[in-house]
Amino acid sequence: MLHDSLFRRSLAAGGSALALTAIFAMPAFAQSSAPAAAAADAGIDPATTSATATPDQASALDQRDAAGQDVVVTGSRIDRAGYDAPTPTLRVTATDLSVGGRPNVAAALNDLPQFRATTSAQTTGTNTGAGTAPVDLRGLGTSRTLVLLDGRRFASDNDLNTIPTVLIKSVDVVTGGASAAWGSGAVAGVVNVSIDDRFNGLRLGAQAGISSFNDAAERRFEGAFGAAFAGGRGHVLVGGEYLDNDGVVPKVSRPRIGRWATVADGAGRFVLAPDVGFSNAAYGGLIMSGVLAGNAFNPDGTLRRFDGGTVRGTNSIGGEGPSNDDLSPLVTPQRRYNGLARVSYELSDAVKATAEVRHSRMYNNYIWFGDHNRSSATSGLRIGSDNAFLPAAVREQMAAAGQTSFFLGRFNNDFAYSTIDFERETTQATLALDGTIGTRLRWSAYYTHGAFQNNIDTPGFILTQNYARAVDSIVSPTTGQPICRVALTDPGTACVPINLFGEGAPSAAAAAYVTGTPMSRSTTKLDVTGFSLRGEPFALPAGDVSFAAGFEARKEQIDTRVGALDLARAFTSFSFSPLAGAFTVKEAFGELLVPLIHDTPLLRRLELNGAVRVSDYSTTGSIWSYKLGGTNEFFPGLRGRATYSRDIRSASLSELFTQSTVGYNNLTDPQTGQSVYVQNIGGGNVALRPEVANTFTGGVTWSPASVAGLNLTVDYYDIRIDDVITTIAPQDLVTRCFAGNLDLCSRIDRDAAGTLVRTRSTFVNLSQYQTNGIDAELSYLLPLSRLGVDSGGRLRFRLLGTWVDGLSTDDGVSQIEYVRSQGYSFGLGVPKWRVNGAIGYDDKTYSAELRARYISPGEYNLTQDITNGHIGAYTYVDLQLAARIPVTSGPSLEVYANASNLFDKAPPVGSLYSPYYDVIGRYVTVGARVRF
């Protein structure tokens, strides 16, 4: 029988699993000190087991880490033992992911400087994608980060909520273009999640968390079981988790977040103002025109003078202007469960089969946002003087003034404030075969099928025709009771008249008649098959030549069906759209590693790496991607690396065919200088062209043999993307239109008075997207035995930082720079600097980690002249503690606690849906795990 490590290396590439270059060791944090203990038991210095181990060190360790598991150091399809690819790669261990007690893997990765939390429960509290958890490298967009599970694409739009955290062994992050190796989407890089398929035993865990505001309560339960069978030829793994997080509801539960908005300051500039509400609507209704303009209805139908505070366009500062922030969530509540089962079996000494099935479901039902009537003095919801419910005193004053109608602005929280009931369910099954041919060739083949269902109901939206009929009520000439005017000509009508005068006035029957439920049932399917052959067919004087070659075929399709009312466009402000679409792609790839020079001065190990891939899309035809790179060891422990790649990305299903989405934003209209509350419609675009990126990375790594455990890495990156597929943030949309881009002006709607009422931020091709900067890391692992302390413990030090020189988009008319534009939630901005520093300790019993996360100063939104838009530097501190209860036999018990944002640092004002700043506050989790 072949050694199992050979199968492990085979499993780690070509579609059965992806193992990427582990350039740096992220310290083993507090979840478990088992790796250090295992290393000590094996007689290995833990400091030499870091992911920055050189190929020589890796070979000496027989490609196994401190816990006895195989390590393949690679960032490509090449899976030769000890190969260090030229593309920078970061390994994040399961214990690293536990720091801060984050609710999912994506949230944990967003703590790292290379990521931007573009989509999360914190950044999408009121849209139809709320609660999803993809990742975004470099802030280039979630669609440009290719996410894989054990080297394979998976269904559900890269939503990491679908993967059981309890089974994750590590996450490998390639921080450069990798399309030639892994296909479309790897423009910013690749994130590969690896499952711990060698786990043996039974592990159970429970965790609970709460914020310093006594909300966002979370409950998590997890379990994993693994065992060998058939004399060790087979292995079974089963695991899953359940999470229930209450979220943060409403937005005003955070004083620096809810009801803050950018408004005109009256002097030609703008200001971030507190207590911002609607100036053209009120609870119970606000009369906007005529003799009684400026009066609002009390619950009993009487009038009061509306306190509008300081009016700025359609918003008011202070006063009693209502806001969705009073009711809608800041952080989306989420409830989910997921599970994975995997069985592997050695069919022979040269072939292993693996079967896997994964299932997840995420669901919840929570208040969403209101369908309001926001009127002006000249347009909006018209109320006639003969309205059946109009108070007599109001009717008399109108008659005295010769007025027959007025416009009513109303905050419809009492009958048309929608909830959202969503369910996202994913099931995916995979069959893989891995084997060897002789001693120098390895092969892998797989097929996977996945289905992602996204079901949404949003009851509470106004039906245009029914509402118009119900509002137009009169007193019946026969019964003296309120009826709809339409009943005069259609006695059999089901119309129920509605009373709008005073909060709580609408009856339940009227509310049911005038509102309905937009609904969507969407299924996305993914089918992928692939084959790869890898090996070392011959040797040169400098070493073995390695290659990888293969093909893949993929089909993606979506089918979205909507309700009859959506099809009829019966709703006033929001409805889903039906859509269906599919594409197929056939790909062939090849990669070659050639060792050129070995063991000479300054060229101790010079290797050249090249890769090429051709992708034939049914939608856009054939397109090529390639990579050329090299590595060299100049001195023992000092390495250089560089790579240039042409990366491609064809539009995804969501970009081509996604259903219409809706959201609302406070925007500043550069045409009028006023702040307005505007609806934004999102969606797909079937005319999109593929985007092409040119990426250069270059850097050095230093691991001096004289200081074991010390690692220093510095890498420069430069990424330029042409024909960029993206959505334009609503504020940027109106700004670019004002700057002269007439094509984008067609995506803006104004009413008869010229006021902004709607933006359509669907996917488009822009001319160019460019970013460049530097990643750096310094880490040191110090066993206390070197200091003469015989405790079996070790100290860990780590400094990780990213400096961004530029991040800009160019639409062919104007260029916008986004570096330091880091407060506006719907923009693309990134800070100039993000730095993480950590110090930790662990031994066989105790472990602790203290981490600081630094964000450099910036501006709320550089596209606007905001008088108080500066954001100072921010530093968050996280703490994790754990203890392993010593036992001589039987189950082992571990207890742990996390404190994220330990000092409860308040966020910058107005940082709603912030991708960088903590709006939750100090968050404490405690938990326990038991292993049998």
PDB file of N, CA and C in Angstrom, residues 165-234:
ATOM      1  N   THR A 165     -18.201  25.648  10.238  1.00  0.00           N
ATOM      2  CA  THR A 165     -16.935  26.155  10.777  1.00  0.00           C
ATOM      3  C   THR A 165     -16.195  25.092  11.568  1.00  0.00           C
ATOM      4  N   VAL A 166     -16.917  24.205  12.234  1.00  0.00           N
ATOM      5  CA  VAL A 166     -16.303  23.205  13.096  1.00  0.00           C
ATOM      6  C   VAL A 166     -15.409  22.244  12.320  1.00  0.00           C
ATOM      7  N   LEU A 167     -15.625  22.125  11.003  1.00  0.00           N
ATOM      8  CA  LEU A 167     -14.837  21.194  10.201  1.00  0.00           C
ATOM      9  C   LEU A 167     -13.682  21.861   9.466  1.00  0.00           C
ATOM     10  N   ILE A 168     -13.556  23.166   9.564  1.00  0.00           N
ATOM     11  CA  ILE A 168     -12.520  23.875   8.805  1.00  0.00           C
ATOM     12  C   ILE A 168     -11.158  23.691   9.457  1.00  0.00           C
ATOM     13  N   LYS A 169     -10.212  23.242   8.659  1.00  0.00           N
ATOM     14  CA  LYS A 169      -8.836  23.088   9.114  1.00  0.00           C
ATOM     15  C   LYS A 169      -8.037  24.364   8.893  1.00  0.00           C
ATOM     16  N   SER A 170      -8.208  24.978   7.720  1.00  0.00           N
ATOM     17  CA  SER A 170      -7.470  26.198   7.408  1.00  0.00           C
ATOM     18  C   SER A 170      -8.121  26.876   6.225  1.00  0.00           C
ATOM     19  N   VAL A 171      -7.744  28.147   6.027  1.00  0.00           N
ATOM     20  CA  VAL A 171      -8.154  28.907   4.850  1.00  0.00           C
ATOM     21  C   VAL A 171      -6.888  29.468   4.225  1.00  0.00           C
ATOM     22  N   ASP A 172      -6.663  29.158   2.947  1.00  0.00           N
ATOM     23  CA  ASP A 172      -5.493  29.653   2.236  1.00  0.00           C
ATOM     24  C   ASP A 172      -5.915  30.777   1.310  1.00  0.00           C
ATOM     25  N   VAL A 173      -5.219  31.895   1.391  1.00  0.00           N
ATOM     26  CA  VAL A 173      -5.588  33.103   0.654  1.00  0.00           C
ATOM     27  C   VAL A 173      -4.458  33.468  -0.302  1.00  0.00           C
ATOM     28  N   VAL A 174      -4.698  33.334  -1.595  1.00  0.00           N
ATOM     29  CA  VAL A 174      -3.756  33.779  -2.624  1.00  0.00           C
ATOM     30  C   VAL A 174      -4.054  35.247  -2.896  1.00  0.00           C
ATOM     31  N   THR A 175      -3.111  36.114  -2.597  1.00  0.00           N
ATOM     32  CA  THR A 175      -3.353  37.557  -2.685  1.00  0.00           C
ATOM     33  C   THR A 175      -2.818  38.139  -3.989  1.00  0.00           C
ATOM     34  N   GLY A 176      -3.085  37.447  -5.078  1.00  0.00           N
ATOM     35  CA  GLY A 176      -2.707  37.922  -6.404  1.00  0.00           C
ATOM     36  C   GLY A 176      -3.519  37.175  -7.439  1.00  0.00           C
ATOM     37  N   GLY A 177      -3.459  37.621  -8.686  1.00  0.00           N
ATOM     38  CA  GLY A 177      -4.251  36.999  -9.737  1.00  0.00           C
ATOM     39  C   GLY A 177      -3.885  35.540  -9.936  1.00  0.00           C
ATOM     40  N   ALA A 178      -4.904  34.698 -10.133  1.00  0.00           N
ATOM     41  CA  ALA A 178      -4.666  33.264 -10.266  1.00  0.00           C
ATOM     42  C   ALA A 178      -5.632  32.625 -11.255  1.00  0.00           C
ATOM     43  N   SER A 179      -6.078  33.370 -12.262  1.00  0.00           N
ATOM     44  CA  SER A 179      -7.056  32.829 -13.205  1.00  0.00           C
ATOM     45  C   SER A 179      -6.480  31.697 -14.046  1.00  0.00           C
ATOM     46  N   ALA A 180      -5.199  31.783 -14.389  1.00  0.00           N
ATOM     47  CA  ALA A 180      -4.610  30.734 -15.212  1.00  0.00           C
ATOM     48  C   ALA A 180      -4.648  29.390 -14.510  1.00  0.00           C
ATOM     49  N   ALA A 181      -4.508  29.401 -13.185  1.00  0.00           N
ATOM     50  CA  ALA A 181      -4.535  28.156 -12.427  1.00  0.00           C
ATOM     51  C   ALA A 181      -5.945  27.719 -12.094  1.00  0.00           C
ATOM     52  N   TRP A 182      -6.803  28.675 -11.690  1.00  0.00           N
ATOM     53  CA  TRP A 182      -8.080  28.293 -11.100  1.00  0.00           C
ATOM     54  C   TRP A 182      -9.297  28.806 -11.843  1.00  0.00           C
ATOM     55  N   GLY A 183      -9.119  29.592 -12.885  1.00  0.00           N
ATOM     56  CA  GLY A 183     -10.247  29.970 -13.714  1.00  0.00           C
ATOM     57  C   GLY A 183     -10.802  31.342 -13.416  1.00  0.00           C
ATOM     58  N   SER A 184     -11.922  31.638 -14.060  1.00  0.00           N
ATOM     59  CA  SER A 184     -12.549  32.949 -13.981  1.00  0.00           C
ATOM     60  C   SER A 184     -12.892  33.318 -12.545  1.00  0.00           C
ATOM     61  N   GLY A 185     -12.703  34.602 -12.240  1.00  0.00           N
ATOM     62  CA  GLY A 185     -13.059  35.108 -10.923  1.00  0.00           C
ATOM     63  C   GLY A 185     -11.887  35.344 -10.008  1.00  0.00           C
ATOM     64  N   ALA A 186     -10.715  34.790 -10.338  1.00  0.00           N
ATOM     65  CA  ALA A 186      -9.561  34.906  -9.445  1.00  0.00           C
ATOM     66  C   ALA A 186      -8.745  36.153  -9.762  1.00  0.00           C
ATOM     67  N   VAL A 187      -9.412  37.275  -9.982  1.00  0.00           N
ATOM     68  CA  VAL A 187      -8.737  38.519 -10.358  1.00  0.00           C
ATOM     69  C   VAL A 187      -8.009  39.119  -9.167  1.00  0.00           C
ATOM     70  N   ALA A 188      -8.686  39.224  -8.027  1.00  0.00           N
ATOM     71  CA  ALA A 188      -8.046  39.744  -6.817  1.00  0.00           C
ATOM     72  C   ALA A 188      -7.304  38.649  -6.070  1.00  0.00           C
ATOM     73  N   GLY A 189      -7.704  37.402  -6.273  1.00  0.00           N
ATOM     74  CA  GLY A 189      -7.059  36.297  -5.594  1.00  0.00           C
ATOM     75  C   GLY A 189      -8.021  35.144  -5.371  1.00  0.00           C
ATOM     76  N   VAL A 190      -7.554  34.196  -4.592  1.00  0.00           N
ATOM     77  CA  VAL A 190      -8.311  32.979  -4.316  1.00  0.00           C
ATOM     78  C   VAL A 190      -8.366  32.758  -2.814  1.00  0.00           C
ATOM     79  N   VAL A 191      -9.538  32.369  -2.334  1.00  0.00           N
ATOM     80  CA  VAL A 191      -9.701  31.945  -0.942  1.00  0.00           C
ATOM     81  C   VAL A 191     -10.161  30.490  -0.975  1.00  0.00           C
ATOM     82  N   ASN A 192      -9.318  29.605  -0.466  1.00  0.00           N
ATOM     83  CA  ASN A 192      -9.655  28.191  -0.450  1.00  0.00           C
ATOM     84  C   ASN A 192      -9.856  27.726   0.986  1.00  0.00           C
ATOM     85  N   VAL A 193     -11.031  27.175   1.240  1.00  0.00           N
ATOM     86  CA  VAL A 193     -11.359  26.641   2.556  1.00  0.00           C
ATOM     87  C   VAL A 193     -11.076  25.142   2.548  1.00  0.00           C
ATOM     88  N   SER A 194     -10.238  24.688   3.465  1.00  0.00           N
ATOM     89  CA  SER A 194      -9.871  23.277   3.544  1.00  0.00           C
ATOM     90  C   SER A 194     -10.555  22.617   4.734  1.00  0.00           C
ATOM     91  N   ILE A 195     -11.179  21.470   4.475  1.00  0.00           N
ATOM     92  CA  ILE A 195     -11.864  20.706   5.514  1.00  0.00           C
ATOM     93  C   ILE A 195     -10.872  19.752   6.184  1.00  0.00           C
ATOM     94  N   ASP A 196     -11.007  19.598   7.481  1.00  0.00           N
ATOM     95  CA  ASP A 196     -10.142  18.695   8.244  1.00  0.00           C
ATOM     96  C   ASP A 196     -10.638  17.263   8.055  1.00  0.00           C
ATOM     97  N   ASP A 197     -10.290  16.673   6.909  1.00  0.00           N
ATOM     98  CA  ASP A 197     -10.839  15.359   6.585  1.00  0.00           C
ATOM     99  C   ASP A 197     -10.109  14.218   7.277  1.00  0.00           C
ATOM    100  N   ARG A 198      -9.152  14.529   8.130  1.00  0.00           N
ATOM    101  CA  ARG A 198      -8.490  13.495   8.919  1.00  0.00           C
ATOM    102  C   ARG A 198      -8.925  13.496  10.379  1.00  0.00           C
ATOM    103  N   PHE A 199      -9.919  14.294  10.668  1.00  0.00           N
ATOM    104  CA  PHE A 199     -10.376  14.370  12.052  1.00  0.00           C
ATOM    105  C   PHE A 199     -10.883  13.009  12.528  1.00  0.00           C
ATOM    106  N   ASN A 200     -10.479  12.615  13.727  1.00  0.00           N
ATOM    107  CA  ASN A 200     -10.930  11.390  14.350  1.00  0.00           C
ATOM    108  C   ASN A 200     -11.457  11.693  15.743  1.00  0.00           C
ATOM    109  N   GLY A 201     -12.541  11.044  16.116  1.00  0.00           N
ATOM    110  CA  GLY A 201     -13.126  11.240  17.433  1.00  0.00           C
ATOM    111  C   GLY A 201     -14.460  11.968  17.338  1.00  0.00           C
ATOM    112  N   LEU A 202     -14.922  12.422  18.479  1.00  0.00           N
ATOM    113  CA  LEU A 202     -16.178  13.157  18.575  1.00  0.00           C
ATOM    114  C   LEU A 202     -15.927  14.459  19.306  1.00  0.00           C
ATOM    115  N   ARG A 203     -16.333  15.581  18.716  1.00  0.00           N
ATOM    116  CA  ARG A 203     -16.164  16.891  19.333  1.00  0.00           C
ATOM    117  C   ARG A 203     -17.511  17.602  19.348  1.00  0.00           C
ATOM    118  N   LEU A 204     -17.885  18.111  20.508  1.00  0.00           N
ATOM    119  CA  LEU A 204     -19.121  18.852  20.685  1.00  0.00           C
ATOM    120  C   LEU A 204     -18.802  20.198  21.304  1.00  0.00           C
ATOM    121  N   GLY A 205     -19.527  21.227  20.906  1.00  0.00           N
ATOM    122  CA  GLY A 205     -19.249  22.553  21.442  1.00  0.00           C
ATOM    123  C   GLY A 205     -20.499  23.407  21.514  1.00  0.00           C
ATOM    124  N   ALA A 206     -20.458  24.401  22.404  1.00  0.00           N
ATOM    125  CA  ALA A 206     -21.545  25.364  22.544  1.00  0.00           C
ATOM    126  C   ALA A 206     -20.951  26.723  22.858  1.00  0.00           C
ATOM    127  N   GLN A 207     -21.582  27.773  22.340  1.00  0.00           N
ATOM    128  CA  GLN A 207     -21.068  29.135  22.530  1.00  0.00           C
ATOM    129  C   GLN A 207     -22.235  30.098  22.635  1.00  0.00           C
ATOM    130  N   ALA A 208     -22.071  31.135  23.444  1.00  0.00           N
ATOM    131  CA  ALA A 208     -23.075  32.182  23.578  1.00  0.00           C
ATOM    132  C   ALA A 208     -22.379  33.532  23.592  1.00  0.00           C
ATOM    133  N   GLY A 209     -23.057  34.549  23.037  1.00  0.00           N
ATOM    134  CA  GLY A 209     -22.467  35.882  22.988  1.00  0.00           C
ATOM    135  C   GLY A 209     -23.499  36.963  23.201  1.00  0.00           C
ATOM    136  N   ILE A 210     -23.027  38.139  23.614  1.00  0.00           N
ATOM    137  CA  ILE A 210     -23.893  39.293  23.851  1.00  0.00           C
ATOM    138  C   ILE A 210     -23.064  40.559  23.699  1.00  0.00           C
ATOM    139  N   SER A 211     -23.688  41.642  23.240  1.00  0.00           N
ATOM    140  CA  SER A 211     -22.968  42.900  23.076  1.00  0.00           C
ATOM    141  C   SER A 211     -23.064  43.736  24.335  1.00  0.00           C
ATOM    142  N   SER A 212     -22.270  44.795  24.391  1.00  0.00           N
ATOM    143  CA  SER A 212     -22.302  45.711  25.529  1.00  0.00           C
ATOM    144  C   SER A 212     -23.604  46.500  25.584  1.00  0.00           C
ATOM    145  N   PHE A 213     -24.386  46.487  24.492  1.00  0.00           N
ATOM    146  CA  PHE A 213     -25.704  47.120  24.483  1.00  0.00           C
ATOM    147  C   PHE A 213     -26.800  46.116  24.836  1.00  0.00           C
ATOM    148  N   ASN A 214     -26.386  44.942  25.255  1.00  0.00           N
ATOM    149  CA  ASN A 214     -27.312  43.886  25.651  1.00  0.00           C
ATOM    150  C   ASN A 214     -28.204  43.458  24.491  1.00  0.00           C
ATOM    151  N   ASP A 215     -27.641  43.422  23.276  1.00  0.00           N
ATOM    152  CA  ASP A 215     -28.364  42.922  22.118  1.00  0.00           C
ATOM    153  C   ASP A 215     -27.412  42.078  21.282  1.00  0.00           C
ATOM    154  N   ALA A 216     -27.830  41.750  20.062  1.00  0.00           N
ATOM    155  CA  ALA A 216     -27.052  40.870  19.185  1.00  0.00           C
ATOM    156  C   ALA A 216     -26.739  39.535  19.856  1.00  0.00           C
ATOM    157  N   ALA A 217     -27.636  39.076  20.701  1.00  0.00           N
ATOM    158  CA  ALA A 217     -27.418  37.814  21.405  1.00  0.00           C
ATOM    159  C   ALA A 217     -27.260  36.677  20.402  1.00  0.00           C
ATOM    160  N   GLU A 218     -26.307  35.804  20.695  1.00  0.00           N
ATOM    161  CA  GLU A 218     -26.011  34.705  19.779  1.00  0.00           C
ATOM    162  C   GLU A 218     -25.913  33.398  20.541  1.00  0.00           C
ATOM    163  N   ARG A 219     -26.398  32.334  19.891  1.00  0.00           N
ATOM    164  CA  ARG A 219     -26.286  30.993  20.421  1.00  0.00           C
ATOM    165  C   ARG A 219     -25.755  30.107  19.300  1.00  0.00           C
ATOM    166  N   ARG A 220     -24.710  29.348  19.585  1.00  0.00           N
ATOM    167  CA  ARG A 220     -24.109  28.479  18.566  1.00  0.00           C
ATOM    168  C   ARG A 220     -23.855  27.093  19.164  1.00  0.00           C
ATOM    169  N   PHE A 221     -24.167  26.065  18.392  1.00  0.00           N
ATOM    170  CA  PHE A 221     -23.895  24.686  18.786  1.00  0.00           C
ATOM    171  C   PHE A 221     -23.219  23.993  17.610  1.00  0.00           C
ATOM    172  N   GLU A 222     -22.250  23.163  17.899  1.00  0.00           N
ATOM    173  CA  GLU A 222     -21.485  22.524  16.837  1.00  0.00           C
ATOM    174  C   GLU A 222     -21.118  21.102  17.235  1.00  0.00           C
ATOM    175  N   GLY A 223     -20.855  20.278  16.245  1.00  0.00           N
ATOM    176  CA  GLY A 223     -20.436  18.910  16.503  1.00  0.00           C
ATOM    177  C   GLY A 223     -19.709  18.337  15.309  1.00  0.00           C
ATOM    178  N   ALA A 224     -18.765  17.427  15.561  1.00  0.00           N
ATOM    179  CA  ALA A 224     -18.013  16.784  14.488  1.00  0.00           C
ATOM    180  C   ALA A 224     -17.667  15.367  14.924  1.00  0.00           C
ATOM    181  N   PHE A 225     -17.710  14.457  13.963  1.00  0.00           N
ATOM    182  CA  PHE A 225     -17.346  13.066  14.229  1.00  0.00           C
ATOM    183  C   PHE A 225     -16.517  12.554  13.066  1.00  0.00           C
ATOM    184  N   GLY A 226     -15.420  11.881  13.372  1.00  0.00           N
ATOM    185  CA  GLY A 226     -14.582  11.281  12.351  1.00  0.00           C
ATOM    186  C   GLY A 226     -14.041   9.954  12.818  1.00  0.00           C
ATOM    187  N   ALA A 227     -13.935   8.982  11.907  1.00  0.00           N
ATOM    188  CA  ALA A 227     -13.435   7.657  12.280  1.00  0.00           C
ATOM    189  C   ALA A 227     -12.932   6.939  11.039  1.00  0.00           C
ATOM    190  N   ALA A 228     -11.933   6.100  11.248  1.00  0.00           N
ATOM    191  CA  ALA A 228     -11.432   5.241  10.179  1.00  0.00           C
ATOM    192  C   ALA A 228     -12.210   3.930  10.188  1.00  0.00           C
ATOM    193  N   PHE A 229     -12.227   3.271   9.045  1.00  0.00           N
ATOM    194  CA  PHE A 229     -12.867   1.956   8.973  1.00  0.00           C
ATOM    195  C   PHE A 229     -12.143   1.126   7.922  1.00  0.00           C
ATOM    196  N   ALA A 230     -12.504  -0.140   7.833  1.00  0.00           N
ATOM    197  CA  ALA A 230     -11.903  -1.090   6.890  1.00  0.00           C
ATOM    198  C   ALA A 230     -10.392  -1.133   7.046  1.00  0.00           C
ATOM    199  N   GLY A 231      -9.966  -1.234   8.299  1.00  0.00           N
ATOM    200  CA  GLY A 231      -8.537  -1.352   8.559  1.00  0.00           C
ATOM    201  C   GLY A 231      -7.736  -0.135   8.176  1.00  0.00           C
ATOM    202  N   GLY A 232      -8.368   1.009   8.174  1.00  0.00           N
ATOM    203  CA  GLY A 232      -7.673   2.248   7.843  1.00  0.00           C
ATOM    204  C   GLY A 232      -7.742   2.621   6.383  1.00  0.00           C
ATOM    205  N   ARG A 233      -8.344   1.785   5.554  1.00  0.00           N
ATOM    206  CA  ARG A 233      -8.461   2.130   4.127  1.00  0.00           C
ATOM    207  C   ARG A 233      -9.527   3.195   3.883  1.00  0.00           C
ATOM    208  N   GLY A 234     -10.478   3.317   4.813  1.00  0.00           N
ATOM    209  CA  GLY A 234     -11.541   4.300   4.648  1.00  0.00           C
ATOM    210  C   GLY A 234     -11.615   5.252   5.816  1.00  0.00           C
TER     211      GLY A 234
END
